[in-house]
């Protein structure tokens, strides 16, 4: 969304409402232990469970997790299949617990490339958690930032073709309304684990003014204390949104 973002002054350093995480380093976590990479993904899901559970205690309203990118199909087939099997099992088993915790789940990304069983589990989880509002958990699965923009542009172009909209009238809000993230505020804080300093095609549009926090920790090792560290780093940031802070 394009909310009216005003520079944030020192007295206004509240915590982030929307945290996005690039959960990276599962493979290295496993390799360091001489284990198959899939064990790292399994441990990564334990970290997801931990963070989802505690996020509301830190006034996080929206949590958006990067689980599988449009580029992750390039991995060896057994890893991709194993990862999807783990994700499906997690979503299926965890759904009643998510309902209990008041977590509303939404999947972001293109579903048409996914197996019927994966899509079924995703819809089941979204339907079961539809009335929850304690935490909005968005799971980016087969998600790519470029692909998100492409699919939004296609929808807008067909409205133009149909004569509903003039090209000259297209605004940022029209594009946002068609993105997978429609209706969500932009992330305030992006956390990336495993030390990599890149976006890897995550939420390219939505991260325009997001504060970025990179930690060398591997995702399965990420704990509540590490979340606290990220949140406290965020509170030290001065968000200017292109403006200047008027310190009076
Ligand atoms: C992140 O961990 C999870 C996914 C991309 C699915 P990786 O699997 O990328 O772990 P590394 O980066 O190889 O250590
Ligand atoms: C980003 O991690 C994708 C997810 C965490 C799902 P990658 O491990 O795929 O990113 P690169 O390849 O190192 O950029
Ligand atoms: Mg990685």
PDB file of C-alpha atoms in Angstrom, residues 12-246:
ATOM      1  CA  UNK A  12       7.860   8.035  17.798  1.00  0.00           C
ATOM      2  CA  UNK A  13      10.055   4.942  17.721  1.00  0.00           C
ATOM      3  CA  UNK A  14       7.466   2.250  18.033  1.00  0.00           C
ATOM      4  CA  UNK A  15       8.097  -1.338  17.020  1.00  0.00           C
ATOM      5  CA  UNK A  16       7.381  -2.666  13.550  1.00  0.00           C
ATOM      6  CA  UNK A  17       3.806  -3.642  12.768  1.00  0.00           C
ATOM      7  CA  UNK A  18       4.814  -5.729   9.765  1.00  0.00           C
ATOM      8  CA  UNK A  19       7.929  -7.918   9.831  1.00  0.00           C
ATOM      9  CA  UNK A  20       9.059  -9.844   6.750  1.00  0.00           C
ATOM     10  CA  UNK A  21      11.704 -12.564   6.970  1.00  0.00           C
ATOM     11  CA  UNK A  22      13.940 -14.182   4.368  1.00  0.00           C
ATOM     12  CA  UNK A  23      14.486 -17.434   6.236  1.00  0.00           C
ATOM     13  CA  UNK A  24      17.867 -18.393   4.812  1.00  0.00           C
ATOM     14  CA  UNK A  25      20.596 -20.825   5.835  1.00  0.00           C
ATOM     15  CA  UNK A  26      18.742 -24.097   6.387  1.00  0.00           C
ATOM     16  CA  UNK A  27      21.060 -26.002   4.057  1.00  0.00           C
ATOM     17  CA  UNK A  28      24.238 -24.654   5.668  1.00  0.00           C
ATOM     18  CA  UNK A  29      22.842 -25.399   9.121  1.00  0.00           C
ATOM     19  CA  UNK A  30      22.470 -29.052   8.131  1.00  0.00           C
ATOM     20  CA  UNK A  31      25.782 -29.246   6.265  1.00  0.00           C
ATOM     21  CA  UNK A  32      27.640 -27.898   9.291  1.00  0.00           C
ATOM     22  CA  UNK A  33      26.303 -30.889  11.204  1.00  0.00           C
ATOM     23  CA  UNK A  34      27.021 -33.393   8.452  1.00  0.00           C
ATOM     24  CA  UNK A  35      23.279 -33.873   7.917  1.00  0.00           C
ATOM     25  CA  UNK A  36      21.254 -33.902   4.681  1.00  0.00           C
ATOM     26  CA  UNK A  37      19.928 -30.468   3.671  1.00  0.00           C
ATOM     27  CA  UNK A  38      16.357 -31.545   4.318  1.00  0.00           C
ATOM     28  CA  UNK A  39      17.102 -31.821   8.012  1.00  0.00           C
ATOM     29  CA  UNK A  40      17.918 -28.144   7.881  1.00  0.00           C
ATOM     30  CA  UNK A  41      14.510 -27.416   6.360  1.00  0.00           C
ATOM     31  CA  UNK A  42      12.916 -29.455   9.100  1.00  0.00           C
ATOM     32  CA  UNK A  43      14.772 -27.474  11.749  1.00  0.00           C
ATOM     33  CA  UNK A  44      13.781 -24.305   9.870  1.00  0.00           C
ATOM     34  CA  UNK A  45      10.120 -25.184  10.339  1.00  0.00           C
ATOM     35  CA  UNK A  46      10.710 -25.475  14.090  1.00  0.00           C
ATOM     36  CA  UNK A  47      12.051 -21.935  13.990  1.00  0.00           C
ATOM     37  CA  UNK A  48       8.897 -20.857  12.130  1.00  0.00           C
ATOM     38  CA  UNK A  49       6.778 -22.396  14.856  1.00  0.00           C
ATOM     39  CA  UNK A  50       8.766 -20.516  17.542  1.00  0.00           C
ATOM     40  CA  UNK A  51       8.587 -17.137  15.853  1.00  0.00           C
ATOM     41  CA  UNK A  52       4.881 -17.358  14.938  1.00  0.00           C
ATOM     42  CA  UNK A  53       4.068 -18.156  18.545  1.00  0.00           C
ATOM     43  CA  UNK A  54       5.886 -15.180  20.047  1.00  0.00           C
ATOM     44  CA  UNK A  55       5.376 -12.524  17.344  1.00  0.00           C
ATOM     45  CA  UNK A  56       2.116 -11.139  18.821  1.00  0.00           C
ATOM     46  CA  UNK A  57       3.870 -10.601  22.183  1.00  0.00           C
ATOM     47  CA  UNK A  58       6.020  -8.028  20.395  1.00  0.00           C
ATOM     48  CA  UNK A  59       3.026  -6.257  18.869  1.00  0.00           C
ATOM     49  CA  UNK A  60       3.787  -7.649  15.450  1.00  0.00           C
ATOM     50  CA  UNK A  61       0.508  -7.671  13.555  1.00  0.00           C
ATOM     51  CA  UNK A  62       1.738  -8.982  10.201  1.00  0.00           C
ATOM     52  CA  UNK A  63       4.466 -11.571   9.695  1.00  0.00           C
ATOM     53  CA  UNK A  64       5.481 -12.436   6.142  1.00  0.00           C
ATOM     54  CA  UNK A  65       7.793 -15.403   5.633  1.00  0.00           C
ATOM     55  CA  UNK A  66       9.662 -16.306   2.453  1.00  0.00           C
ATOM     56  CA  UNK A  67       9.313 -20.076   2.238  1.00  0.00           C
ATOM     57  CA  UNK A  68       9.967 -20.877  -1.442  1.00  0.00           C
ATOM     58  CA  UNK A  69      10.966 -18.574  -4.275  1.00  0.00           C
ATOM     59  CA  UNK A  70      10.182 -18.866  -7.969  1.00  0.00           C
ATOM     60  CA  UNK A  71      13.926 -19.528  -8.401  1.00  0.00           C
ATOM     61  CA  UNK A  72      14.066 -22.338  -5.845  1.00  0.00           C
ATOM     62  CA  UNK A  73      12.776 -24.739  -8.548  1.00  0.00           C
ATOM     63  CA  UNK A  74      16.383 -24.726  -9.772  1.00  0.00           C
ATOM     64  CA  UNK A  75      17.361 -26.960  -6.863  1.00  0.00           C
ATOM     65  CA  UNK A  76      17.745 -30.717  -7.225  1.00  0.00           C
ATOM     66  CA  UNK A  77      14.384 -32.426  -7.494  1.00  0.00           C
ATOM     67  CA  UNK A  78      14.699 -34.469  -4.309  1.00  0.00           C
ATOM     68  CA  UNK A  79      15.296 -31.298  -2.293  1.00  0.00           C
ATOM     69  CA  UNK A  80      12.290 -29.535  -3.852  1.00  0.00           C
ATOM     70  CA  UNK A  81      10.040 -32.535  -3.331  1.00  0.00           C
ATOM     71  CA  UNK A  82      11.276 -33.101   0.197  1.00  0.00           C
ATOM     72  CA  UNK A  83      10.783 -29.452   1.038  1.00  0.00           C
ATOM     73  CA  UNK A  84       7.216 -29.423  -0.275  1.00  0.00           C
ATOM     74  CA  UNK A  85       6.449 -32.604   1.641  1.00  0.00           C
ATOM     75  CA  UNK A  86       7.721 -30.964   4.848  1.00  0.00           C
ATOM     76  CA  UNK A  87       5.818 -27.731   4.179  1.00  0.00           C
ATOM     77  CA  UNK A  88       2.586 -29.580   3.503  1.00  0.00           C
ATOM     78  CA  UNK A  89       2.981 -31.650   6.618  1.00  0.00           C
ATOM     79  CA  UNK A  90       3.726 -28.544   8.667  1.00  0.00           C
ATOM     80  CA  UNK A  91       0.720 -26.621   7.342  1.00  0.00           C
ATOM     81  CA  UNK A  92      -1.612 -29.573   7.743  1.00  0.00           C
ATOM     82  CA  UNK A  93      -0.536 -30.497  11.257  1.00  0.00           C
ATOM     83  CA  UNK A  94      -0.148 -26.960  12.493  1.00  0.00           C
ATOM     84  CA  UNK A  95      -3.505 -25.594  11.301  1.00  0.00           C
ATOM     85  CA  UNK A  96      -5.515 -26.431  14.473  1.00  0.00           C
ATOM     86  CA  UNK A  97      -2.746 -24.896  16.586  1.00  0.00           C
ATOM     87  CA  UNK A  98      -2.737 -21.779  14.394  1.00  0.00           C
ATOM     88  CA  UNK A  99      -6.499 -21.468  14.886  1.00  0.00           C
ATOM     89  CA  UNK A 100      -5.983 -21.808  18.645  1.00  0.00           C
ATOM     90  CA  UNK A 101      -3.347 -19.081  18.534  1.00  0.00           C
ATOM     91  CA  UNK A 102      -5.627 -16.809  16.471  1.00  0.00           C
ATOM     92  CA  UNK A 103      -3.333 -16.752  13.442  1.00  0.00           C
ATOM     93  CA  UNK A 104      -4.839 -15.936  10.061  1.00  0.00           C
ATOM     94  CA  UNK A 105      -2.828 -17.519   7.260  1.00  0.00           C
ATOM     95  CA  UNK A 106      -2.580 -16.318   3.692  1.00  0.00           C
ATOM     96  CA  UNK A 107      -0.306 -17.744   1.025  1.00  0.00           C
ATOM     97  CA  UNK A 108       1.371 -15.385  -1.429  1.00  0.00           C
ATOM     98  CA  UNK A 109       2.545 -16.636  -4.808  1.00  0.00           C
ATOM     99  CA  UNK A 110       1.472 -18.501  -7.906  1.00  0.00           C
ATOM    100  CA  UNK A 111      -0.514 -21.640  -7.100  1.00  0.00           C
ATOM    101  CA  UNK A 112      -1.056 -22.973 -10.595  1.00  0.00           C
ATOM    102  CA  UNK A 113       2.449 -24.546 -10.674  1.00  0.00           C
ATOM    103  CA  UNK A 114       1.910 -26.419  -7.408  1.00  0.00           C
ATOM    104  CA  UNK A 115       0.601 -29.940  -6.898  1.00  0.00           C
ATOM    105  CA  UNK A 116      -3.097 -30.437  -6.179  1.00  0.00           C
ATOM    106  CA  UNK A 117      -2.297 -31.787  -2.747  1.00  0.00           C
ATOM    107  CA  UNK A 118      -0.217 -28.702  -1.879  1.00  0.00           C
ATOM    108  CA  UNK A 119      -2.974 -26.354  -3.065  1.00  0.00           C
ATOM    109  CA  UNK A 120      -5.557 -28.334  -1.091  1.00  0.00           C
ATOM    110  CA  UNK A 121      -3.596 -28.047   2.143  1.00  0.00           C
ATOM    111  CA  UNK A 122      -3.013 -24.335   1.578  1.00  0.00           C
ATOM    112  CA  UNK A 123      -6.740 -23.691   0.989  1.00  0.00           C
ATOM    113  CA  UNK A 124      -7.663 -25.813   4.005  1.00  0.00           C
ATOM    114  CA  UNK A 125      -5.354 -23.751   6.215  1.00  0.00           C
ATOM    115  CA  UNK A 126      -6.630 -20.431   4.833  1.00  0.00           C
ATOM    116  CA  UNK A 127     -10.257 -21.490   5.285  1.00  0.00           C
ATOM    117  CA  UNK A 128      -9.761 -22.802   8.809  1.00  0.00           C
ATOM    118  CA  UNK A 129      -7.931 -19.666   9.946  1.00  0.00           C
ATOM    119  CA  UNK A 130     -10.103 -17.194   7.991  1.00  0.00           C
ATOM    120  CA  UNK A 131     -11.782 -15.726  11.064  1.00  0.00           C
ATOM    121  CA  UNK A 132      -8.617 -15.283  13.124  1.00  0.00           C
ATOM    122  CA  UNK A 133      -7.144 -11.853  13.667  1.00  0.00           C
ATOM    123  CA  UNK A 134      -4.462 -12.192  16.358  1.00  0.00           C
ATOM    124  CA  UNK A 135      -1.635 -12.346  13.825  1.00  0.00           C
ATOM    125  CA  UNK A 136      -1.709 -12.129  10.044  1.00  0.00           C
ATOM    126  CA  UNK A 137       0.762 -14.730   8.828  1.00  0.00           C
ATOM    127  CA  UNK A 138       1.644 -14.541   5.140  1.00  0.00           C
ATOM    128  CA  UNK A 139       3.633 -17.389   3.678  1.00  0.00           C
ATOM    129  CA  UNK A 140       5.336 -16.637   0.371  1.00  0.00           C
ATOM    130  CA  UNK A 141       5.393 -19.920  -1.494  1.00  0.00           C
ATOM    131  CA  UNK A 142       6.366 -20.065  -5.144  1.00  0.00           C
ATOM    132  CA  UNK A 143       6.666 -16.326  -4.801  1.00  0.00           C
ATOM    133  CA  UNK A 144       8.860 -13.988  -6.837  1.00  0.00           C
ATOM    134  CA  UNK A 145       8.800 -10.212  -6.642  1.00  0.00           C
ATOM    135  CA  UNK A 146       9.164  -9.805 -10.394  1.00  0.00           C
ATOM    136  CA  UNK A 147       6.508 -12.380 -11.096  1.00  0.00           C
ATOM    137  CA  UNK A 148       4.225 -10.573  -8.612  1.00  0.00           C
ATOM    138  CA  UNK A 149       4.618  -7.340 -10.577  1.00  0.00           C
ATOM    139  CA  UNK A 150       4.175  -9.134 -13.915  1.00  0.00           C
ATOM    140  CA  UNK A 151       0.903 -10.751 -12.876  1.00  0.00           C
ATOM    141  CA  UNK A 152      -0.371  -7.416 -11.517  1.00  0.00           C
ATOM    142  CA  UNK A 153       0.541  -5.631 -14.755  1.00  0.00           C
ATOM    143  CA  UNK A 154      -1.283  -8.285 -16.772  1.00  0.00           C
ATOM    144  CA  UNK A 155      -4.485  -7.702 -14.806  1.00  0.00           C
ATOM    145  CA  UNK A 156      -4.213  -3.959 -15.225  1.00  0.00           C
ATOM    146  CA  UNK A 157      -3.444  -4.300 -18.950  1.00  0.00           C
ATOM    147  CA  UNK A 158      -6.599  -6.349 -19.431  1.00  0.00           C
ATOM    148  CA  UNK A 159      -8.631  -3.641 -17.704  1.00  0.00           C
ATOM    149  CA  UNK A 160      -7.092  -1.151 -20.116  1.00  0.00           C
ATOM    150  CA  UNK A 161      -7.889  -3.455 -23.053  1.00  0.00           C
ATOM    151  CA  UNK A 162     -11.473  -3.706 -21.832  1.00  0.00           C
ATOM    152  CA  UNK A 163     -11.679   0.086 -21.791  1.00  0.00           C
ATOM    153  CA  UNK A 164     -12.249   0.222 -18.010  1.00  0.00           C
ATOM    154  CA  UNK A 165      -9.108   2.172 -17.294  1.00  0.00           C
ATOM    155  CA  UNK A 166      -6.978   4.674 -19.185  1.00  0.00           C
ATOM    156  CA  UNK A 167      -3.231   4.031 -19.288  1.00  0.00           C
ATOM    157  CA  UNK A 168      -2.588   7.616 -18.190  1.00  0.00           C
ATOM    158  CA  UNK A 169      -4.749   7.088 -15.096  1.00  0.00           C
ATOM    159  CA  UNK A 170      -2.786   4.117 -13.710  1.00  0.00           C
ATOM    160  CA  UNK A 171      -1.540   4.893 -10.222  1.00  0.00           C
ATOM    161  CA  UNK A 172       0.672   3.086  -7.727  1.00  0.00           C
ATOM    162  CA  UNK A 173      -2.480   2.166  -5.798  1.00  0.00           C
ATOM    163  CA  UNK A 174      -3.874   0.379  -8.872  1.00  0.00           C
ATOM    164  CA  UNK A 175      -0.751  -1.772  -9.052  1.00  0.00           C
ATOM    165  CA  UNK A 176      -0.807  -2.478  -5.318  1.00  0.00           C
ATOM    166  CA  UNK A 177      -4.410  -3.580  -5.510  1.00  0.00           C
ATOM    167  CA  UNK A 178      -3.369  -6.379  -7.885  1.00  0.00           C
ATOM    168  CA  UNK A 179      -0.232  -7.581  -6.098  1.00  0.00           C
ATOM    169  CA  UNK A 180      -0.382 -10.837  -4.137  1.00  0.00           C
ATOM    170  CA  UNK A 181      -0.033  -8.673  -1.013  1.00  0.00           C
ATOM    171  CA  UNK A 182      -3.095  -6.518  -1.750  1.00  0.00           C
ATOM    172  CA  UNK A 183      -4.590  -5.101   1.425  1.00  0.00           C
ATOM    173  CA  UNK A 184      -1.418  -5.570   3.496  1.00  0.00           C
ATOM    174  CA  UNK A 185       0.673  -2.650   4.666  1.00  0.00           C
ATOM    175  CA  UNK A 186       4.270  -2.645   3.409  1.00  0.00           C
ATOM    176  CA  UNK A 187       6.763  -4.373   5.715  1.00  0.00           C
ATOM    177  CA  UNK A 188       8.394  -2.058   8.255  1.00  0.00           C
ATOM    178  CA  UNK A 189      11.279  -4.416   8.922  1.00  0.00           C
ATOM    179  CA  UNK A 190      12.929  -7.069   6.752  1.00  0.00           C
ATOM    180  CA  UNK A 191      15.089  -9.649   8.513  1.00  0.00           C
ATOM    181  CA  UNK A 192      17.432 -11.834   6.497  1.00  0.00           C
ATOM    182  CA  UNK A 193      19.326 -14.621   8.183  1.00  0.00           C
ATOM    183  CA  UNK A 194      22.555 -16.332   7.069  1.00  0.00           C
ATOM    184  CA  UNK A 195      24.385 -13.094   6.317  1.00  0.00           C
ATOM    185  CA  UNK A 196      23.446 -12.760   2.648  1.00  0.00           C
ATOM    186  CA  UNK A 197      22.914  -9.135   1.716  1.00  0.00           C
ATOM    187  CA  UNK A 198      20.389  -9.380  -1.081  1.00  0.00           C
ATOM    188  CA  UNK A 199      16.642  -9.523  -1.612  1.00  0.00           C
ATOM    189  CA  UNK A 200      16.592 -12.698  -3.734  1.00  0.00           C
ATOM    190  CA  UNK A 201      13.445 -11.513  -5.530  1.00  0.00           C
ATOM    191  CA  UNK A 202      11.348 -11.057  -2.373  1.00  0.00           C
ATOM    192  CA  UNK A 203       8.612  -8.358  -2.291  1.00  0.00           C
ATOM    193  CA  UNK A 204      10.471  -6.017  -4.639  1.00  0.00           C
ATOM    194  CA  UNK A 205       7.731  -3.409  -4.792  1.00  0.00           C
ATOM    195  CA  UNK A 206       6.651  -3.673  -1.181  1.00  0.00           C
ATOM    196  CA  UNK A 207      10.132  -3.278   0.365  1.00  0.00           C
ATOM    197  CA  UNK A 208      10.738   0.161  -1.153  1.00  0.00           C
ATOM    198  CA  UNK A 209      11.124   1.846   2.270  1.00  0.00           C
ATOM    199  CA  UNK A 210      11.530  -1.130   4.560  1.00  0.00           C
ATOM    200  CA  UNK A 211      14.330  -1.163   7.135  1.00  0.00           C
ATOM    201  CA  UNK A 212      16.699  -4.076   6.475  1.00  0.00           C
ATOM    202  CA  UNK A 213      18.350  -6.147   9.208  1.00  0.00           C
ATOM    203  CA  UNK A 214      20.819  -8.862   8.232  1.00  0.00           C
ATOM    204  CA  UNK A 215      22.084 -11.346  10.799  1.00  0.00           C
ATOM    205  CA  UNK A 216      24.785 -13.997  10.245  1.00  0.00           C
ATOM    206  CA  UNK A 217      22.709 -16.545  12.173  1.00  0.00           C
ATOM    207  CA  UNK A 218      21.332 -19.444  10.185  1.00  0.00           C
ATOM    208  CA  UNK A 219      17.530 -19.575  10.191  1.00  0.00           C
ATOM    209  CA  UNK A 220      17.143 -22.759  12.297  1.00  0.00           C
ATOM    210  CA  UNK A 221      19.228 -21.053  15.032  1.00  0.00           C
ATOM    211  CA  UNK A 222      17.038 -17.917  15.104  1.00  0.00           C
ATOM    212  CA  UNK A 223      15.433 -17.519  18.533  1.00  0.00           C
ATOM    213  CA  UNK A 224      13.304 -15.088  20.514  1.00  0.00           C
ATOM    214  CA  UNK A 225      16.457 -13.227  21.649  1.00  0.00           C
ATOM    215  CA  UNK A 226      17.454 -12.745  18.013  1.00  0.00           C
ATOM    216  CA  UNK A 227      14.016 -11.346  17.223  1.00  0.00           C
ATOM    217  CA  UNK A 228      14.419  -8.978  20.165  1.00  0.00           C
ATOM    218  CA  UNK A 229      17.794  -7.866  18.789  1.00  0.00           C
ATOM    219  CA  UNK A 230      16.264  -7.181  15.370  1.00  0.00           C
ATOM    220  CA  UNK A 231      13.390  -5.228  16.906  1.00  0.00           C
ATOM    221  CA  UNK A 232      15.687  -3.149  19.033  1.00  0.00           C
ATOM    222  CA  UNK A 233      17.890  -2.373  16.006  1.00  0.00           C
ATOM    223  CA  UNK A 234      14.721  -1.308  14.182  1.00  0.00           C
ATOM    224  CA  UNK A 235      13.774   1.068  16.983  1.00  0.00           C
ATOM    225  CA  UNK A 236      17.137   2.851  16.574  1.00  0.00           C
ATOM    226  CA  UNK A 237      16.476   3.553  12.918  1.00  0.00           C
ATOM    227  CA  UNK A 238      15.374   6.900  11.658  1.00  0.00           C
ATOM    228  CA  UNK A 239      12.785   6.380   8.947  1.00  0.00           C
ATOM    229  CA  UNK A 240      12.728   9.335   6.641  1.00  0.00           C
ATOM    230  CA  UNK A 241      10.748   8.140   3.608  1.00  0.00           C
ATOM    231  CA  UNK A 242      12.628  10.677   1.544  1.00  0.00           C
ATOM    232  CA  UNK A 243      11.730  13.522   3.882  1.00  0.00           C
ATOM    233  CA  UNK A 244      13.727  15.055   6.698  1.00  0.00           C
ATOM    234  CA  UNK A 245      13.269  14.738  10.409  1.00  0.00           C
ATOM    235  CA  UNK A 246      12.172  18.004  11.883  1.00  0.00           C
TER     236      UNK A 246
END
